[in-house]
Short mmCIF file of C-alpha atoms in Angstrom, two decimals:
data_model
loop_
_atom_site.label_atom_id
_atom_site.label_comp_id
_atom_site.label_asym_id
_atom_site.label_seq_id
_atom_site.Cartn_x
_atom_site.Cartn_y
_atom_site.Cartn_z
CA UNK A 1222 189.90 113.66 159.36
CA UNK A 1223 189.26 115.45 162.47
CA UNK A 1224 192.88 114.24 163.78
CA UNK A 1225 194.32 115.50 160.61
CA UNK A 1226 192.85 118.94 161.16
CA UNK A 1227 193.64 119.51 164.67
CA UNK A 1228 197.41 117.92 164.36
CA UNK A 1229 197.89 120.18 161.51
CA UNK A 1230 196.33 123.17 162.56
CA UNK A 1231 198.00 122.68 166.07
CA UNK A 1232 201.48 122.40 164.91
CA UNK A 1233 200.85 125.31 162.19
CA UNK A 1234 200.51 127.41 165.36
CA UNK A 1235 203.80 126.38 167.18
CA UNK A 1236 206.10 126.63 163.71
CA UNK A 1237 204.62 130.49 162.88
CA UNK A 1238 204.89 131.72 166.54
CA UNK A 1239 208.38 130.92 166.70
CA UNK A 1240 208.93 131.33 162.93
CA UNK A 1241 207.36 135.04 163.17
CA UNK A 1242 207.87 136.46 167.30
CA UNK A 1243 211.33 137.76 167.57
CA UNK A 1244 211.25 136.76 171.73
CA UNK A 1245 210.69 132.74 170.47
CA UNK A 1246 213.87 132.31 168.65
CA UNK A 1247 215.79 130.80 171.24
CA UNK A 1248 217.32 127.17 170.66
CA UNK A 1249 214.93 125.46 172.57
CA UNK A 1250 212.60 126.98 170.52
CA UNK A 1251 213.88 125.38 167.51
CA UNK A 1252 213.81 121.97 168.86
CA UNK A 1253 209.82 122.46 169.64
CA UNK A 1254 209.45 123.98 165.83
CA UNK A 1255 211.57 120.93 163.91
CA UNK A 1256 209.43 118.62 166.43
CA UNK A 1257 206.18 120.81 165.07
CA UNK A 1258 207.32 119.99 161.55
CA UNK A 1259 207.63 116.39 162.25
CA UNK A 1260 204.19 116.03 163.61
CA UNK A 1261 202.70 118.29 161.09
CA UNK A 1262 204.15 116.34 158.59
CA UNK A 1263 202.20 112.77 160.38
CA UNK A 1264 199.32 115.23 160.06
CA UNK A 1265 199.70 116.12 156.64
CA UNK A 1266 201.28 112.33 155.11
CA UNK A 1267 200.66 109.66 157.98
CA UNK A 1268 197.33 110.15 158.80
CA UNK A 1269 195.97 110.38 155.24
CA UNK A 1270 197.87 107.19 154.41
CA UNK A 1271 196.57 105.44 157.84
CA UNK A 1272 192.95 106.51 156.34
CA UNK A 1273 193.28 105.00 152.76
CA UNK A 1274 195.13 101.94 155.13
CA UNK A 1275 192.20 101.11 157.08
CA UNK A 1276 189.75 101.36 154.30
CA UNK A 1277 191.90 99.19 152.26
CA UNK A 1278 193.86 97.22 154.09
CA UNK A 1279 196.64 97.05 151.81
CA UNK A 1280 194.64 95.08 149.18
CA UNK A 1281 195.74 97.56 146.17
CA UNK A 1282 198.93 98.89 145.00
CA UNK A 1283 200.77 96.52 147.99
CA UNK A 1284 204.42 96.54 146.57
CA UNK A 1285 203.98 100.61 146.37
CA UNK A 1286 201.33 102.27 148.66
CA UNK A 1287 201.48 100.35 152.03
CA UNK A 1288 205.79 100.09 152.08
CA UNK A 1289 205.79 104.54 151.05
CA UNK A 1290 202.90 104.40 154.12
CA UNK A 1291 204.92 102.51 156.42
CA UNK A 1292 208.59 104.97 155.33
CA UNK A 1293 206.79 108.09 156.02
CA UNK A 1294 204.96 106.54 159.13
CA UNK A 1295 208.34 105.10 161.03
CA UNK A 1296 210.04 108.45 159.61
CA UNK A 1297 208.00 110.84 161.27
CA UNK A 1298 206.56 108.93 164.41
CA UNK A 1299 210.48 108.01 165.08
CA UNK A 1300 211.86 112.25 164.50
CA UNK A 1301 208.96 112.80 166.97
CA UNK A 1302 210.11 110.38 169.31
CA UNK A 1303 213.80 111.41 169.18
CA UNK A 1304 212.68 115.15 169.30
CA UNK A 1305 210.83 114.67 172.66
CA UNK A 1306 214.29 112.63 173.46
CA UNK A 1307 216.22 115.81 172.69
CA UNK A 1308 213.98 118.47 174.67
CA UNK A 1309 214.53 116.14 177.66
CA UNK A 1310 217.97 116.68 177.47
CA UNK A 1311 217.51 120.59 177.08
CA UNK A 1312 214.99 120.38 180.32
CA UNK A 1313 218.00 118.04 181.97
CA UNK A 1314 220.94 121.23 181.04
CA UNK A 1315 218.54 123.66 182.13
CA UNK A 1316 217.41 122.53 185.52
CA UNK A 1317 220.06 120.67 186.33
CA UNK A 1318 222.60 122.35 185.04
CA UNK A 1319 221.67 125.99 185.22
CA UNK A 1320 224.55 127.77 185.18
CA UNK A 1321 226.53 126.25 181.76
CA UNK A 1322 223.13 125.79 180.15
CA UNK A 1323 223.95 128.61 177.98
CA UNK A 1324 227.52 127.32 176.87
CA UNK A 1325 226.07 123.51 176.60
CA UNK A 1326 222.61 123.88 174.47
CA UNK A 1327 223.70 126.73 171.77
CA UNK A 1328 221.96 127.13 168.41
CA UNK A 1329 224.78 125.04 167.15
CA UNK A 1330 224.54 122.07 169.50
CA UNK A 1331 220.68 122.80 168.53
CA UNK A 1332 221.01 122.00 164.79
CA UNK A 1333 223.31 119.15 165.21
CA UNK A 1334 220.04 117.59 167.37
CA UNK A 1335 218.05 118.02 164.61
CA UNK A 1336 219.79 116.72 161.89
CA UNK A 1337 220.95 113.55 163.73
CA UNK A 1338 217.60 112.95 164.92
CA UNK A 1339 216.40 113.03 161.44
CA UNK A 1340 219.25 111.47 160.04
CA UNK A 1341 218.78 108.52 162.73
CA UNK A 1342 215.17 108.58 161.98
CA UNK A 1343 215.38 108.33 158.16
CA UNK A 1344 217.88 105.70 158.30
CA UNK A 1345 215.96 103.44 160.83
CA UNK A 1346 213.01 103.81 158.34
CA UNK A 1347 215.06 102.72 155.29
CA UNK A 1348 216.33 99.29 157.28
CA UNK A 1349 213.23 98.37 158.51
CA UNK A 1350 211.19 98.91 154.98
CA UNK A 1351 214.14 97.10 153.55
CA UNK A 1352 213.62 94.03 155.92
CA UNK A 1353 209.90 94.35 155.54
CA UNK A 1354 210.35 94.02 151.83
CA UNK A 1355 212.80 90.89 152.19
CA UNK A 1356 210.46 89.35 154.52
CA UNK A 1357 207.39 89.61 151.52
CA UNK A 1358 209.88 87.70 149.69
CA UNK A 1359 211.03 84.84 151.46
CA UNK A 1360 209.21 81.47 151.25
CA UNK A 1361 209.64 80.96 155.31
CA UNK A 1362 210.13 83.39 157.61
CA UNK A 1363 213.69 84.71 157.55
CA UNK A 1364 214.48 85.09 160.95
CA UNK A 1365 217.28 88.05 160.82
CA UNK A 1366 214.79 90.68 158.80
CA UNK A 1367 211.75 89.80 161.01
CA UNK A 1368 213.91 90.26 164.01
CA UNK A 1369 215.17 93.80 162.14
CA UNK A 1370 211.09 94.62 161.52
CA UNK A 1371 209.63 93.52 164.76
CA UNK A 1372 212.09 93.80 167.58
CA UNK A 1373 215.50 96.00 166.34
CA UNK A 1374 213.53 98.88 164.91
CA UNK A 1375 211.05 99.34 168.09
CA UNK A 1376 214.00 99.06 170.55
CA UNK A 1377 216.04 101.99 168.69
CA UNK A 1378 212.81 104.07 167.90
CA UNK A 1379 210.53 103.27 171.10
CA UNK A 1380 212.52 101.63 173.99
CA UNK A 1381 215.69 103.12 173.82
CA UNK A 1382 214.47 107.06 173.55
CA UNK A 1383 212.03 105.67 176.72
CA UNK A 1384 214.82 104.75 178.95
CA UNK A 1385 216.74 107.69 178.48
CA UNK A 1386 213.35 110.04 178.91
CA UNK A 1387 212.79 108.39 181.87
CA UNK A 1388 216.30 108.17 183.87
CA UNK A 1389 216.69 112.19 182.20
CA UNK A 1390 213.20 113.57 183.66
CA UNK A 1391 213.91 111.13 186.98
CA UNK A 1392 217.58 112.94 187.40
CA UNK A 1393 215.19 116.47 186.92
CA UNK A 1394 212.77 115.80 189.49
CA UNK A 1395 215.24 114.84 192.05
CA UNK A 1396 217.45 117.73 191.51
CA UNK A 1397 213.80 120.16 191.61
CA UNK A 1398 212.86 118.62 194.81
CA UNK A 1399 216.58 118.86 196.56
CA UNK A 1400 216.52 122.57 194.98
CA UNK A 1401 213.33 123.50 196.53
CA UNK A 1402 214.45 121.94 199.77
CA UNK A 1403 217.37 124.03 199.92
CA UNK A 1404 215.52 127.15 199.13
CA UNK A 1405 213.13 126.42 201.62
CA UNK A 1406 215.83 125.83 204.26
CA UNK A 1407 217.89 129.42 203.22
CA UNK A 1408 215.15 131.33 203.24
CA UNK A 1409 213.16 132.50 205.69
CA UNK A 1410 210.37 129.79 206.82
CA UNK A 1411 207.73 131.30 206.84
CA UNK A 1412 204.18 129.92 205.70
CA UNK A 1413 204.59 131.90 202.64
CA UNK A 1414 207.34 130.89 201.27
CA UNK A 1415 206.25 127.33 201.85
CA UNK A 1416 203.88 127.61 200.33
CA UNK A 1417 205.52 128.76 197.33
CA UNK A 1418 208.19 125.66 197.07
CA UNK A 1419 205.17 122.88 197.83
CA UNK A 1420 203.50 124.92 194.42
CA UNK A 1421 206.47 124.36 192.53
CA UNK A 1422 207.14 121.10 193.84
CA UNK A 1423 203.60 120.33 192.62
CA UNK A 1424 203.47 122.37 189.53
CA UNK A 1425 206.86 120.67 188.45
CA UNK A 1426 205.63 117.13 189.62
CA UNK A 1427 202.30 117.75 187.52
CA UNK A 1428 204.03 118.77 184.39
CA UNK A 1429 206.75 115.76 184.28
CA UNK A 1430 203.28 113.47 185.49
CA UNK A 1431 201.85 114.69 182.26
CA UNK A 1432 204.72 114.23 179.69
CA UNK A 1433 205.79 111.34 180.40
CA UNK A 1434 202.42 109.55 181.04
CA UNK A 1435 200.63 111.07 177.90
CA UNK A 1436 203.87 109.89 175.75
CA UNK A 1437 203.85 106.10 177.67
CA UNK A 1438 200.13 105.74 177.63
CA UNK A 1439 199.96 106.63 173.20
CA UNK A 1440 203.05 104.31 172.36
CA UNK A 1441 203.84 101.99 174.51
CA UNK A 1442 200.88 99.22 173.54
CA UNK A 1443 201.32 99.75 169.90
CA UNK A 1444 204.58 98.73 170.76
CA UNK A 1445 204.60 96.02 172.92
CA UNK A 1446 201.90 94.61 170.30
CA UNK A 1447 204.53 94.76 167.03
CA UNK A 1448 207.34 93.40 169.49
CA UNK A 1449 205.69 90.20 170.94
CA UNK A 1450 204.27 89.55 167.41
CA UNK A 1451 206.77 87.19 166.16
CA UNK A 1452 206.40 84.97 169.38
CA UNK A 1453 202.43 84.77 169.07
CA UNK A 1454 200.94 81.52 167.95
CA UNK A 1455 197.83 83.33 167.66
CA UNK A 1456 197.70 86.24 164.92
CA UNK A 1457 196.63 89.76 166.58
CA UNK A 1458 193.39 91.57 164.34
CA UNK A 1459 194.51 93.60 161.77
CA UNK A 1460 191.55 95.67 163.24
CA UNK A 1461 193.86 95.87 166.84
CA UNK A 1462 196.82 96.70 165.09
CA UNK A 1463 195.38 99.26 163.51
CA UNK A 1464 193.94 100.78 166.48
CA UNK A 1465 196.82 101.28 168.68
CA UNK A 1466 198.83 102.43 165.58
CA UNK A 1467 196.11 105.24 165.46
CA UNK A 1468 196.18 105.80 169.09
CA UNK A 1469 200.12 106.12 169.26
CA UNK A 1470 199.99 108.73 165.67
CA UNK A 1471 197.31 110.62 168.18
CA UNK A 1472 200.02 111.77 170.26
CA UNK A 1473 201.48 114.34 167.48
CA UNK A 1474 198.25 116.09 168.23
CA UNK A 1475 198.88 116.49 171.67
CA UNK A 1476 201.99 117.51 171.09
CA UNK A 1477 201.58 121.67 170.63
CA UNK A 1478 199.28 120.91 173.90
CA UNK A 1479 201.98 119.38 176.16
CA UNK A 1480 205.53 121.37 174.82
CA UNK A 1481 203.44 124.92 173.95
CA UNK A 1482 200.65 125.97 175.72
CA UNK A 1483 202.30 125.11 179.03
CA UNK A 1484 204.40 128.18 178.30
CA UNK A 1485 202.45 132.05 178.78
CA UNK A 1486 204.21 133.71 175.95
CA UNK A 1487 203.09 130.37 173.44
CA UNK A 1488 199.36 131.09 175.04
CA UNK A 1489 199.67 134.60 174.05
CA UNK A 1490 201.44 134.04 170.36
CA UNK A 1491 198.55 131.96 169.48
CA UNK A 1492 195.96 134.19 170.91
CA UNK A 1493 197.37 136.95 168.12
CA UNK A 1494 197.79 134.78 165.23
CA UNK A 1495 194.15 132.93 165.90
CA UNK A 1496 192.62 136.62 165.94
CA UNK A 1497 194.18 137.60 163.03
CA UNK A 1498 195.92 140.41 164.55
CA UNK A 1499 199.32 139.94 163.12
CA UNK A 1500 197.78 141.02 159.91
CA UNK A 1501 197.13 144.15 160.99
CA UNK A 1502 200.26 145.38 162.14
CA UNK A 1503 204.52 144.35 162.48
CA UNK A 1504 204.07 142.93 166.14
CA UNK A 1505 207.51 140.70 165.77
CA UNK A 1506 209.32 142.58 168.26
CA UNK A 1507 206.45 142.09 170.52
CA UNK A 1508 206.61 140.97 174.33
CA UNK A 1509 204.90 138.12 174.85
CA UNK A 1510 203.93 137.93 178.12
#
């Protein structure tokens, strides 16, 4: 319940500052609100259904409550996923890329993310429920729709979005650190000043150190569990499963944490809208510092 609360409440946050503060609507923006709504949404549906899950363990209403729970659980976990896909690419345009960034990530390219990472997302979910639901029914295992369930579905909705996260924020740190060298070799060299790039370098190194091992260390053993599944002798606890399926869901919570409050103007949207002080007065136009 307490995860429910926070990942709800958390994601609330990110949706109304950019929904309401005229300075937040900005494409990038809109990726971190659709990625809000997706996590909300595991707040609101997933965890609720992971609840009633672990209490029940599937033992009532199987046909029905466990295959909607597993829909809106690969739906949601796999638009948050793809999201966190697409803001690498927006970090990869803006570092990298600085000077089309503007002509490259526009609020139409924007949309189009959005809708084909929900689009991707929905359809993966329908597939894998379908081959889930073909696998109940077959007197031995069929091999093609437990392949589909355990080891197709995790390599477009885990692995895939991983590889291209990784090489993407790889390609951004190397460009940072041959960026801050060449600063630091135009400029004059004084103490100062180096000072200043080995901060950035730092700053920048600590961020992408964060992102990508808070994302890795959530999903990737709930994961690695469902995928070597098929090729266990041995049956893994339902009580394990279950565990690492609530550790990865955790990460929607962490979410607002990692993409918002890294950001001053976030910081100071949510320090108005906790105190109430949007109520009080039209601040949209306000500058958020």
């Amino acid at each position: 319940m307490l995860l429910s609360v926070i990942t709800t409440c958390g994601n609330l946050l990110v949706i109304i500052s950019v929904l309401y503060f005229q300075q937040l609507h900005t494409p990038t923006n809109y990726l971190i609100v659709s990625l809000a709504v997706a996590d909300l949404f595991v707040g609101i549906i997933v965890f609720p259904f992971s609840m009633a899950f672990s209490y029940s363990s599937c033992l009532y209403y199987e046909d029905l409550f466990c295959k909607v729970r597993g829909f809106c659980d690969i739906t949601l976990s796999t638009t948050s996923i793809m999201h966190l896909c697409c803001i690498s690419i927006d970090r990869y345009y803006a570092v990298c890329q600085p000077l089309t960034y503007r002509t490259k990530i526009n609020h139409c390219v924007v949309v189009n993310m959005i809708v084909v990472s929900w689009g991707v997302s929905v359809l993966l979910a329908i597939s894998i429920t379908i081959a889930g639901l073909n696998n109940d029914k077959c007197v031995e295992r069929c091999f093609i729709d437990v392949l589909i369930f355990n080891n197709i579905g995790p390599i477009f909705s885990f692995y895939l979005p991983v590889i291209i996260m990784l090489c993407i924020y790889l390609k951004i740190f190397l460009v940072a650190q041959k960026q801050a060298r060449s600063i630091q070799n135009t400029t004059c060299q004084s103490k100062k000043s180096g000072a200043t790039v080995s901060k950035n370098e730092r700053k920048a190194s600590k961020t992408l150190a964060i992102v990508l091992g808070v994302f890795l260390l959530f999903w990737t053993p709930y994961f690695l569990c469902t995928s070597v599944l098929p090729f266990s002798n041995d049956p893994v606890p339902v009580s394990v499963i279950e565990t690492l399926a609530w550790l990865a869901l955790s990460n929607s919570m962490l979410n607002p944490f990692i993409y918002a409050f890294f950001y001053s103007w976030f910081r100071s949207a949510f320090r108005m809208i906790i105190s109430g002080k949007i109520f009080t007065g039209d601040y949209t136009n306000s500058k958020l510092s």
